[in-house]
Short mmCIF file of N, CA and C (backbone and C1' of nucleotides) in Angstrom, two decimals:
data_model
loop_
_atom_site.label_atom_id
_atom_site.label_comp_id
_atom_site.label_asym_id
_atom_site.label_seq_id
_atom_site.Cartn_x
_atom_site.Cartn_y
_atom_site.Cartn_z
N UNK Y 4 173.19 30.53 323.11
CA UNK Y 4 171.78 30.34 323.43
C UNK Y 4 170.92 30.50 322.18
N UNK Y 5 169.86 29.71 322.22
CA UNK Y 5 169.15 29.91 321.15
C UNK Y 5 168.06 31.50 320.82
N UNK Y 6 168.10 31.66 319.57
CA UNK Y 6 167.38 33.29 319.59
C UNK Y 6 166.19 32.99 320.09
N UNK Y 7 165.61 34.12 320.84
CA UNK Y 7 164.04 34.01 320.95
C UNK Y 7 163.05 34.32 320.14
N UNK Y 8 161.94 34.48 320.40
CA UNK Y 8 160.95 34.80 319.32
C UNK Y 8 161.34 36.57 318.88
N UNK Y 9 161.58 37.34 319.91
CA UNK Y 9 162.06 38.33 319.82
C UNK Y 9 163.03 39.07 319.21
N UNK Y 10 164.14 38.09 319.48
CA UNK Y 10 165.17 38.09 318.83
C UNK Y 10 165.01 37.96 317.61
N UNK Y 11 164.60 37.06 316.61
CA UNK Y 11 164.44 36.69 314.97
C UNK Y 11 163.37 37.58 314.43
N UNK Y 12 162.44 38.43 315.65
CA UNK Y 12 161.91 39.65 315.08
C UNK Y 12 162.51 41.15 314.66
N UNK Y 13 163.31 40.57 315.61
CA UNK Y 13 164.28 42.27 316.04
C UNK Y 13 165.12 42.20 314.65
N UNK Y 14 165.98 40.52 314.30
CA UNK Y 14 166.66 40.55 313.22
C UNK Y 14 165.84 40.59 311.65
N UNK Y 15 164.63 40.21 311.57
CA UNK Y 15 164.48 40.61 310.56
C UNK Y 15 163.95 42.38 310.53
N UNK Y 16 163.74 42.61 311.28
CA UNK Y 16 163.29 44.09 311.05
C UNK Y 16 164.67 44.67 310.40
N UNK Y 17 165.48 44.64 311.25
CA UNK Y 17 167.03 44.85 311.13
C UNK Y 17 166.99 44.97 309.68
N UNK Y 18 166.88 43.83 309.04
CA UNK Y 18 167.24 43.15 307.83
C UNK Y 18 166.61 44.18 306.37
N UNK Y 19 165.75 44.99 307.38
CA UNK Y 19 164.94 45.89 306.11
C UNK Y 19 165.43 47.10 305.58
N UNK Y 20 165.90 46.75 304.54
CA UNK Y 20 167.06 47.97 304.09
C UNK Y 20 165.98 49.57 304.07
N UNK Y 21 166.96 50.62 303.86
CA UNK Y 21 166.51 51.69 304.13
C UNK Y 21 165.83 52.24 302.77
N UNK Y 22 164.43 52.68 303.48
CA UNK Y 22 163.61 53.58 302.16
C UNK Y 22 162.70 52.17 301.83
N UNK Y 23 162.28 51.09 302.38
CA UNK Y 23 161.40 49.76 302.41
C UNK Y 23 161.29 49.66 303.67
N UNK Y 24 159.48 48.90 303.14
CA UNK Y 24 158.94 48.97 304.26
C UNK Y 24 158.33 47.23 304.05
N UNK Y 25 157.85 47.08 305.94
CA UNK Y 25 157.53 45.68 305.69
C UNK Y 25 156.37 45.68 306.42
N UNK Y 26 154.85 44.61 306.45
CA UNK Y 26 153.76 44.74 306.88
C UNK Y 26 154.25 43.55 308.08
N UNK Y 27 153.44 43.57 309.09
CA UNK Y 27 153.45 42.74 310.47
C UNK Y 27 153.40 41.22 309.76
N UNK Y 28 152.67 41.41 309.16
CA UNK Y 28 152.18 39.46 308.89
C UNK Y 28 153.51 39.20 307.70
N UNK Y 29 154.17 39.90 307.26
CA UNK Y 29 155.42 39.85 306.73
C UNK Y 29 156.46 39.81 307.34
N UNK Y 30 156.85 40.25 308.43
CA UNK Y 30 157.73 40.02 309.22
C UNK Y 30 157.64 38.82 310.30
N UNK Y 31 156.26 38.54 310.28
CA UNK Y 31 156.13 37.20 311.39
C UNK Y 31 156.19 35.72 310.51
N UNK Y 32 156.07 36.16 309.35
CA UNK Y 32 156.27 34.93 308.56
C UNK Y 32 158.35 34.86 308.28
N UNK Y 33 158.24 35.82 307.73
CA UNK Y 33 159.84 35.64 307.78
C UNK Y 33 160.57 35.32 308.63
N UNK Y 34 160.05 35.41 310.09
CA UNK Y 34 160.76 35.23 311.30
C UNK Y 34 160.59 33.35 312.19
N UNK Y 35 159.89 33.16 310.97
CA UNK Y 35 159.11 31.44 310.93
C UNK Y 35 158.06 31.64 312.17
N UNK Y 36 157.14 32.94 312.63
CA UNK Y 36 156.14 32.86 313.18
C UNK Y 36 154.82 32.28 312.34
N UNK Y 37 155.01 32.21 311.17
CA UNK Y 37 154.03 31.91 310.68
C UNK Y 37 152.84 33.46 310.52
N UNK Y 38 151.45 32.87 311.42
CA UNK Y 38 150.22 33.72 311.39
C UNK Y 38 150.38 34.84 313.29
N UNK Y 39 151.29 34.55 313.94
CA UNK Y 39 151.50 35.31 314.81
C UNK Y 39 151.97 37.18 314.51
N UNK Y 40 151.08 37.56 313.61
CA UNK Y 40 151.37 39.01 313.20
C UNK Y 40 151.36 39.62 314.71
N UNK Y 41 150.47 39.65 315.45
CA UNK Y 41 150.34 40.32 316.88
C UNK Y 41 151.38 40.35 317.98
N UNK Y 42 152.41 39.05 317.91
CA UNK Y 42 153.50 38.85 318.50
C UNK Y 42 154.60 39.93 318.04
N UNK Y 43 154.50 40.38 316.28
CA UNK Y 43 155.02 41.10 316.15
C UNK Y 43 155.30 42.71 316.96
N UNK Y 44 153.85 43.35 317.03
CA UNK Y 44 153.86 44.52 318.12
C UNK Y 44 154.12 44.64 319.15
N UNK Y 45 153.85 43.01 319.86
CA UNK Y 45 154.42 43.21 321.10
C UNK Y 45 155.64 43.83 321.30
N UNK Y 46 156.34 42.44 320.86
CA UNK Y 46 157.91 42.46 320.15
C UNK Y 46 158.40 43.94 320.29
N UNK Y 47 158.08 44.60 319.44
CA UNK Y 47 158.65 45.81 319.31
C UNK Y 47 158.39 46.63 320.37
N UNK Y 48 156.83 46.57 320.89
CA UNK Y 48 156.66 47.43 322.21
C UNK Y 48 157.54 46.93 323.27
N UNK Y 49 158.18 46.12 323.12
CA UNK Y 49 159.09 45.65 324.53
C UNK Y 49 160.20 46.02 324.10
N UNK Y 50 160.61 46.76 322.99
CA UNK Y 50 161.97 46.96 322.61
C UNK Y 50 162.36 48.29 323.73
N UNK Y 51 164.12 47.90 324.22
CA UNK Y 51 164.62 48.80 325.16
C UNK Y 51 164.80 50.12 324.39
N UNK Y 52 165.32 51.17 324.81
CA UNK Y 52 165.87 52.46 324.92
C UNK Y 52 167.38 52.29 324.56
N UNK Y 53 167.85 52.71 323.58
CA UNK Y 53 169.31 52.53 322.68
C UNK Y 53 169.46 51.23 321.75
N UNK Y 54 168.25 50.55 321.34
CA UNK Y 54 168.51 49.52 320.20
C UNK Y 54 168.38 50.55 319.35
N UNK Y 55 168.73 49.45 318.26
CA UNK Y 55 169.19 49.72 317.08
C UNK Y 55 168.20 49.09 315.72
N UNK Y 56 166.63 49.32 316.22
CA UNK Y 56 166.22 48.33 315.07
C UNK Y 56 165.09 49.62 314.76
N UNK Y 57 164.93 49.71 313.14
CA UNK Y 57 164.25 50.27 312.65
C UNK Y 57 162.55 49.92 312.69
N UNK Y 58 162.06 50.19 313.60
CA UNK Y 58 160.68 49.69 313.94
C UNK Y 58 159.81 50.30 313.39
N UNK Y 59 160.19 51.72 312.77
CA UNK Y 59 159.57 52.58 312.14
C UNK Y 59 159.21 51.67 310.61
N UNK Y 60 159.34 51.03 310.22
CA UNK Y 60 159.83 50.38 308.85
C UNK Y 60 158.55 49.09 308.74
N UNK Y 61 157.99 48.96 309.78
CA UNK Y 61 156.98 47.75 309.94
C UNK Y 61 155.65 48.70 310.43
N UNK Y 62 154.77 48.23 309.31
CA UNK Y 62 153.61 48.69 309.09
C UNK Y 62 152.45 47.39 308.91
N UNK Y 63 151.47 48.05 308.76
CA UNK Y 63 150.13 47.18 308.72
C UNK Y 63 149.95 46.90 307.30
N UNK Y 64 149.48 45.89 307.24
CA UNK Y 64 149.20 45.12 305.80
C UNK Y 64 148.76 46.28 304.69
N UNK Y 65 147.88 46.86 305.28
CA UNK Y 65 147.15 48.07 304.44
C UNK Y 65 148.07 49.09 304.45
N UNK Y 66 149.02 49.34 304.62
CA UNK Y 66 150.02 49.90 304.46
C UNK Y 66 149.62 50.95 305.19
N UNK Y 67 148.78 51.11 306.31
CA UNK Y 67 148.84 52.58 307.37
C UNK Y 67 149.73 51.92 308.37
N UNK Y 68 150.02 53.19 308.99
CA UNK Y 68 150.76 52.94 310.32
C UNK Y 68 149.77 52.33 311.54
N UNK Y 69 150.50 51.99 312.31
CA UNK Y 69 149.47 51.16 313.23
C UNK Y 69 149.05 52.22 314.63
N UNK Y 70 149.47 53.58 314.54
CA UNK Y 70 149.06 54.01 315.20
C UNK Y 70 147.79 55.22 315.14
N UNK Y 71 147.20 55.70 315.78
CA UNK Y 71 145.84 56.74 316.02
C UNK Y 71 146.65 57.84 315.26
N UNK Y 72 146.52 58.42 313.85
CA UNK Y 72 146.76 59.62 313.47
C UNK Y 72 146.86 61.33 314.45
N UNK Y 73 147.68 61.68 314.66
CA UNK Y 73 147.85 62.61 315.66
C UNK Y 73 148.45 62.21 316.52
N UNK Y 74 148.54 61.36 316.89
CA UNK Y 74 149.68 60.61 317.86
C UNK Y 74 151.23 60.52 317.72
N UNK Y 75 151.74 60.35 318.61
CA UNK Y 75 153.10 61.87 318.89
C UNK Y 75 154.11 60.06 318.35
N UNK Y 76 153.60 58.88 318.47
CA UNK Y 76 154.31 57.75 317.57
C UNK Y 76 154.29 57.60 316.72
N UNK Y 77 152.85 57.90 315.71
CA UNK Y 77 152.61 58.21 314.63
C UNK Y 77 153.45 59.19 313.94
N UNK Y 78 153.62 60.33 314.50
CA UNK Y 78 153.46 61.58 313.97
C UNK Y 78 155.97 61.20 314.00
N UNK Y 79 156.39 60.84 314.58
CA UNK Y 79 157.13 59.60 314.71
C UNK Y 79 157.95 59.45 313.69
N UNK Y 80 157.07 58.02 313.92
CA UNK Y 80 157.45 57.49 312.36
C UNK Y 80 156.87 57.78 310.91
N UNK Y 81 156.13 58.51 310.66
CA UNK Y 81 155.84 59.09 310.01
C UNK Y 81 157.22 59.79 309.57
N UNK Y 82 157.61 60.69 310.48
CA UNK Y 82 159.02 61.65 310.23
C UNK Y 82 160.19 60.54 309.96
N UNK Y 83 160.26 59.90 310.88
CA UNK Y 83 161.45 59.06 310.39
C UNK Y 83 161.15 57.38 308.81
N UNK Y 84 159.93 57.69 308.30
CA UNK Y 84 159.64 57.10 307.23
C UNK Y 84 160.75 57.77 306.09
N UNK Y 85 160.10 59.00 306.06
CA UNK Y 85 159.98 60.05 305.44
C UNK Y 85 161.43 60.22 305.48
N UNK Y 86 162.25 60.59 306.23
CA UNK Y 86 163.84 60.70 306.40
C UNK Y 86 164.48 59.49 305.79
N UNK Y 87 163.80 58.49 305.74
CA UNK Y 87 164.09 57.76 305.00
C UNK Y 87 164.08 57.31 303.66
N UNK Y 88 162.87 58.31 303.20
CA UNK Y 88 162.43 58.65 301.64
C UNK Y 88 160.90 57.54 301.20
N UNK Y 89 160.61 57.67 302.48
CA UNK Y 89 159.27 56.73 302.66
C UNK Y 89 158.19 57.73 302.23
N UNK Y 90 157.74 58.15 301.34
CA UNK Y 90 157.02 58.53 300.65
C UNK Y 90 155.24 58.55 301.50
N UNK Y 91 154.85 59.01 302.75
CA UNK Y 91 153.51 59.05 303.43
C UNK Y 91 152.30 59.62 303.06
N UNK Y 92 151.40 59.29 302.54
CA UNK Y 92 150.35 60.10 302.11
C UNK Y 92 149.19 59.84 302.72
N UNK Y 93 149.06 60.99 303.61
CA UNK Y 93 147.81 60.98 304.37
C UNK Y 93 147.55 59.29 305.47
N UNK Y 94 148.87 59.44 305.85
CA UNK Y 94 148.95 58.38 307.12
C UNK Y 94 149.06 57.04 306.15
N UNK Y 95 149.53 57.19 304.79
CA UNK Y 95 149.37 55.72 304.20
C UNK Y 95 150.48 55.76 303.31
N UNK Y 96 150.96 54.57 303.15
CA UNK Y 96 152.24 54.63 302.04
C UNK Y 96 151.66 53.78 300.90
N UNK Y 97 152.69 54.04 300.23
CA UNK Y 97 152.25 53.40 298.42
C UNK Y 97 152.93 51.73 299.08
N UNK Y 98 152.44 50.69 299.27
CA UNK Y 98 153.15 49.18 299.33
C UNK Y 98 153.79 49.18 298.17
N UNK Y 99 153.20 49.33 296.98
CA UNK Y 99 153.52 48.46 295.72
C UNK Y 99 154.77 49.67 294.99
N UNK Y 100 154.99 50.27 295.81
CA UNK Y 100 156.52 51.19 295.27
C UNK Y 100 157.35 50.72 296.80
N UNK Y 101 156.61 50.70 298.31
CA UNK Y 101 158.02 50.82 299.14
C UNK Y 101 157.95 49.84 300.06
N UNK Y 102 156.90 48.85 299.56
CA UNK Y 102 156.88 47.44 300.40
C UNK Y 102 158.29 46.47 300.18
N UNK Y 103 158.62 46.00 301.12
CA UNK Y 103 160.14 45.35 301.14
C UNK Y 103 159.76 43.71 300.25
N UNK Y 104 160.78 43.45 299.46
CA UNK Y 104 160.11 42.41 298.70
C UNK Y 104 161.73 41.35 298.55
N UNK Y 105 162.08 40.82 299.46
CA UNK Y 105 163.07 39.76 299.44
C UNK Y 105 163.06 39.15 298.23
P DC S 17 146.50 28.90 339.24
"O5'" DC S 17 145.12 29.61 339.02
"C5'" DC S 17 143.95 29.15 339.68
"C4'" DC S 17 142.75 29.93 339.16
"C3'" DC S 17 142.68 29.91 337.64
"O3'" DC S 17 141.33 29.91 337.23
"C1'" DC S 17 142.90 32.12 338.38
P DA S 18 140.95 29.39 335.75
"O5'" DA S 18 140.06 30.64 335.26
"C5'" DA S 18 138.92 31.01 336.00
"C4'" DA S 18 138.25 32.23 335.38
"C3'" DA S 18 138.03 32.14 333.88
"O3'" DA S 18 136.80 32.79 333.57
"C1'" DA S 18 139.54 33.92 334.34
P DA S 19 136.35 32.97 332.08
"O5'" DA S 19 136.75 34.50 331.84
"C5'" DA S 19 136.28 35.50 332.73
"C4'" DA S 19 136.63 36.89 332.23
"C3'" DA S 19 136.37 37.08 330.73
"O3'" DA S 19 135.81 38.37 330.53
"C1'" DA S 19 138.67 37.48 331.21
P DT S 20 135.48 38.93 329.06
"O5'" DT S 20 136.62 40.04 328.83
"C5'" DT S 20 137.31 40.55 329.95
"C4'" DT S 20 138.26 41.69 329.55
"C3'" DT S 20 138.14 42.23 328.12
"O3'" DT S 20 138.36 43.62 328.13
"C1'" DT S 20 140.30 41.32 328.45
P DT S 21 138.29 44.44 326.78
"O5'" DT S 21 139.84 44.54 326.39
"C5'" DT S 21 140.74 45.01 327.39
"C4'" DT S 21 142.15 45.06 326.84
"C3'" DT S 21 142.27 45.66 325.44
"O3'" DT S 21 143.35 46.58 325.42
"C1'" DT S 21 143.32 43.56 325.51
P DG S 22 143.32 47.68 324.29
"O5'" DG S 22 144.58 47.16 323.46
"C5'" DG S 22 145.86 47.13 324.07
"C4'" DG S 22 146.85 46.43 323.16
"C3'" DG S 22 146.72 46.86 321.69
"O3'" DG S 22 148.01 47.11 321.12
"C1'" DG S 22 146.58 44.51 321.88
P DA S 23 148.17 48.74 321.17
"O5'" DA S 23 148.42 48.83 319.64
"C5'" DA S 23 149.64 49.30 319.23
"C4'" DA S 23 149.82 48.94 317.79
"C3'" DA S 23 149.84 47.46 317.46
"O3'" DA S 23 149.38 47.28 316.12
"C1'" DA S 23 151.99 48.40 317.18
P DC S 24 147.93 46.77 315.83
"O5'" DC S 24 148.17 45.41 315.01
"C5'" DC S 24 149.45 45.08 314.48
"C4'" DC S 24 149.35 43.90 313.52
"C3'" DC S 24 148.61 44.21 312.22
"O3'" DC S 24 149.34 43.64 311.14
"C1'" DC S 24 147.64 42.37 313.30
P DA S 25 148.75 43.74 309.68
"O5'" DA S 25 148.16 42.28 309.51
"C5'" DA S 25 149.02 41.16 309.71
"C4'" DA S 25 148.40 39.90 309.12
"C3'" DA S 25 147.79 40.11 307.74
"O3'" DA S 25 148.06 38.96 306.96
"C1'" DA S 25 146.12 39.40 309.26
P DA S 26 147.77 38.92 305.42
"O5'" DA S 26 146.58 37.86 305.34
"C5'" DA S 26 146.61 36.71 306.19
"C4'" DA S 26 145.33 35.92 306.07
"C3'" DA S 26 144.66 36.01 304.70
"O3'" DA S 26 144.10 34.74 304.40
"C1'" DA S 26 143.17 36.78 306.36
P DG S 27 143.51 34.49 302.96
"O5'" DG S 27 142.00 34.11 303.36
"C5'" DG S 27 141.77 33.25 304.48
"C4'" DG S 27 140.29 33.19 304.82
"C3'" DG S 27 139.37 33.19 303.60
"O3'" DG S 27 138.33 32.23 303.82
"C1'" DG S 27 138.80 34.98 305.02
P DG S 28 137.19 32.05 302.68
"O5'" DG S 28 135.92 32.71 303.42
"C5'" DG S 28 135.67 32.38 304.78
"C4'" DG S 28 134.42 33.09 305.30
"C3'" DG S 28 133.26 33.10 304.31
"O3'" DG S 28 132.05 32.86 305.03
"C1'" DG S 28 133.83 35.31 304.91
P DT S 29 130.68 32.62 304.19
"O5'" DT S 29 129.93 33.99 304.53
"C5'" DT S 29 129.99 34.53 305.83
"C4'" DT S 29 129.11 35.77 305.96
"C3'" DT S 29 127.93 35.81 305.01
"O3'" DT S 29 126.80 36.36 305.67
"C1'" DT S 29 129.27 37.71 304.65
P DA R 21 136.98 49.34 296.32
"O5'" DA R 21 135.73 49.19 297.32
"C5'" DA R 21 134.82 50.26 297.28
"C4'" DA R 21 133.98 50.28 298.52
"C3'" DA R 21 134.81 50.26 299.81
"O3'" DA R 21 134.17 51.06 300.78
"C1'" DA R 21 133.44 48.32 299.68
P DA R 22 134.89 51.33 302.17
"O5'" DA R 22 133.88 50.58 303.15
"C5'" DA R 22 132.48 50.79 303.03
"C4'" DA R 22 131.75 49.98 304.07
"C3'" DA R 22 132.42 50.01 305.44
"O3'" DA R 22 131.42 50.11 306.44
"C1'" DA R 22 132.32 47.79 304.66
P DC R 23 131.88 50.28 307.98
"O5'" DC R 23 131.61 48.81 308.54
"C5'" DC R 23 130.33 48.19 308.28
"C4'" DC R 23 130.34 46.75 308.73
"C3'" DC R 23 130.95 46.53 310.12
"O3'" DC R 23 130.06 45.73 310.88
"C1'" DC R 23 131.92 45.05 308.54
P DC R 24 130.43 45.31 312.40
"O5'" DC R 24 130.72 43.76 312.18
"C5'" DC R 24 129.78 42.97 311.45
"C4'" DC R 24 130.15 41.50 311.49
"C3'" DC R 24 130.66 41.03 312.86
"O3'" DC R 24 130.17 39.72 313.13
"C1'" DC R 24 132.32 40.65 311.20
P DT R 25 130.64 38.91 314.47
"O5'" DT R 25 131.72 37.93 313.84
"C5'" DT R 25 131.34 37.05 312.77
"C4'" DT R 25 132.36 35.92 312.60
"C3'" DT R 25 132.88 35.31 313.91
"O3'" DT R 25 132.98 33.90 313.75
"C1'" DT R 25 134.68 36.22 312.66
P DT R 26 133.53 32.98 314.95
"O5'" DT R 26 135.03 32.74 314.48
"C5'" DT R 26 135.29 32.20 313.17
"C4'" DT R 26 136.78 31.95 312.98
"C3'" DT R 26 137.47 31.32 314.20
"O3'" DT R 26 138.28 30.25 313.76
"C1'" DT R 26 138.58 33.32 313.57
P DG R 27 139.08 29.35 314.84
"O5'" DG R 27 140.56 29.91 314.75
"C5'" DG R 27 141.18 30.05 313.46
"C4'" DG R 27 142.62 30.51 313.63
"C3'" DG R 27 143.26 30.02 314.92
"O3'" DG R 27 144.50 29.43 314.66
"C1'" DG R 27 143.45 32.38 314.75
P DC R 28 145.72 29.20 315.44
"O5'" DC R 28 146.24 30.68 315.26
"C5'" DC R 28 147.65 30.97 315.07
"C4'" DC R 28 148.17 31.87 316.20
"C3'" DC R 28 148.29 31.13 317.55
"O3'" DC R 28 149.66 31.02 317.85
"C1'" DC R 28 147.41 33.33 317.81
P DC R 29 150.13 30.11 319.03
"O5'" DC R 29 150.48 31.25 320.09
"C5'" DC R 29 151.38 32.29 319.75
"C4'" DC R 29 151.50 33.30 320.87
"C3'" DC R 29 151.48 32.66 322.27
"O3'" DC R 29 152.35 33.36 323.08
"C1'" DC R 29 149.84 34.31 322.13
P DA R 30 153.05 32.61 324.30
"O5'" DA R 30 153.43 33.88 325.18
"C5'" DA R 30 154.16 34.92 324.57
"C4'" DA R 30 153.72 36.28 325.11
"C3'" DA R 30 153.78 36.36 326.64
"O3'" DA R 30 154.33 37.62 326.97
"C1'" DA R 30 151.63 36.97 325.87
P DA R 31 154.92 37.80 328.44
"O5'" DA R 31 154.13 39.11 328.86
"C5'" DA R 31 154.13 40.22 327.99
"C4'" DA R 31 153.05 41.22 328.40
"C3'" DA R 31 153.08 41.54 329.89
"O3'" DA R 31 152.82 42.92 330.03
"C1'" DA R 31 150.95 40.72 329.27
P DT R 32 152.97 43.56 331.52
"O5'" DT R 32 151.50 44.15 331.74
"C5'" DT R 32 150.50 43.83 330.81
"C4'" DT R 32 149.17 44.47 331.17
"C3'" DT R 32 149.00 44.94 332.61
"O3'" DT R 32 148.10 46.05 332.63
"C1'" DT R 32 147.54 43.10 332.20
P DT R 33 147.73 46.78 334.05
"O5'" DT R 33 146.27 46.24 334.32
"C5'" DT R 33 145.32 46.20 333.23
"C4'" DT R 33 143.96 45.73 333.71
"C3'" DT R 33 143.61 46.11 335.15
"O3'" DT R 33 142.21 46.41 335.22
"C1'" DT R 33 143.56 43.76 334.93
#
DNA sequence: CAATTGACAAGGT
DNA sequence: AACCTTGCCAATT
């Protein structure tokens, strides 16, 4: 069967090696969405319970996380950035040291 | 069935 | 630098 839109999201996230990070409108282009960055969050908010895709790893262009600071998803991936050697400062990462660059 | 919303981005003012 | 508008598309209300 052919992948879905979902599917070629899920795989490029996949695709983002560990300790890099990738922005939404970067992953929807790689995934041949083009300008559908928003499809991206869905995407992931529909992801089940026991995948295997690093969702923590896809961030907002501006390199904050896309969630409300204090927030227990935030607060999250934040930890699992960081376990990863994702470098967070004050809810923001450095792009131009840990942005993923194919 | 129409309007709103949302893990966004890019361009313009 | 801050704020507003447009595009994009599916799920929810």
């Amino acid at each position: 069967m052919e992948p879905t839109k979902d599917q070629k999201i899920w795989q490029v996230v996949l695709s983002i090696p560990e300790g890099k990070v990738a922005s939404y409108g970067q992953v929807a282009g790689m995934a041949g969405l083009g300008r559908q960055a928003r499809y991206i969050g869905r995407a992931l908010g529909k992801l089940p319970e026991g995948h295997s895709v690093p969702w923590y790893r896809v961030i907002r262009s501006n390199g904050q996380i896309a969630f409300p600071e204090g927030s227990p998803t935030f607060v999250l991936q934040k930890e699992l950035l960081e376990r990863d050697g994702v470098e967070v400062k004050n809810g923001k990462i450095n792009l131009r040291e840990y942005q993923w660059q194919p």
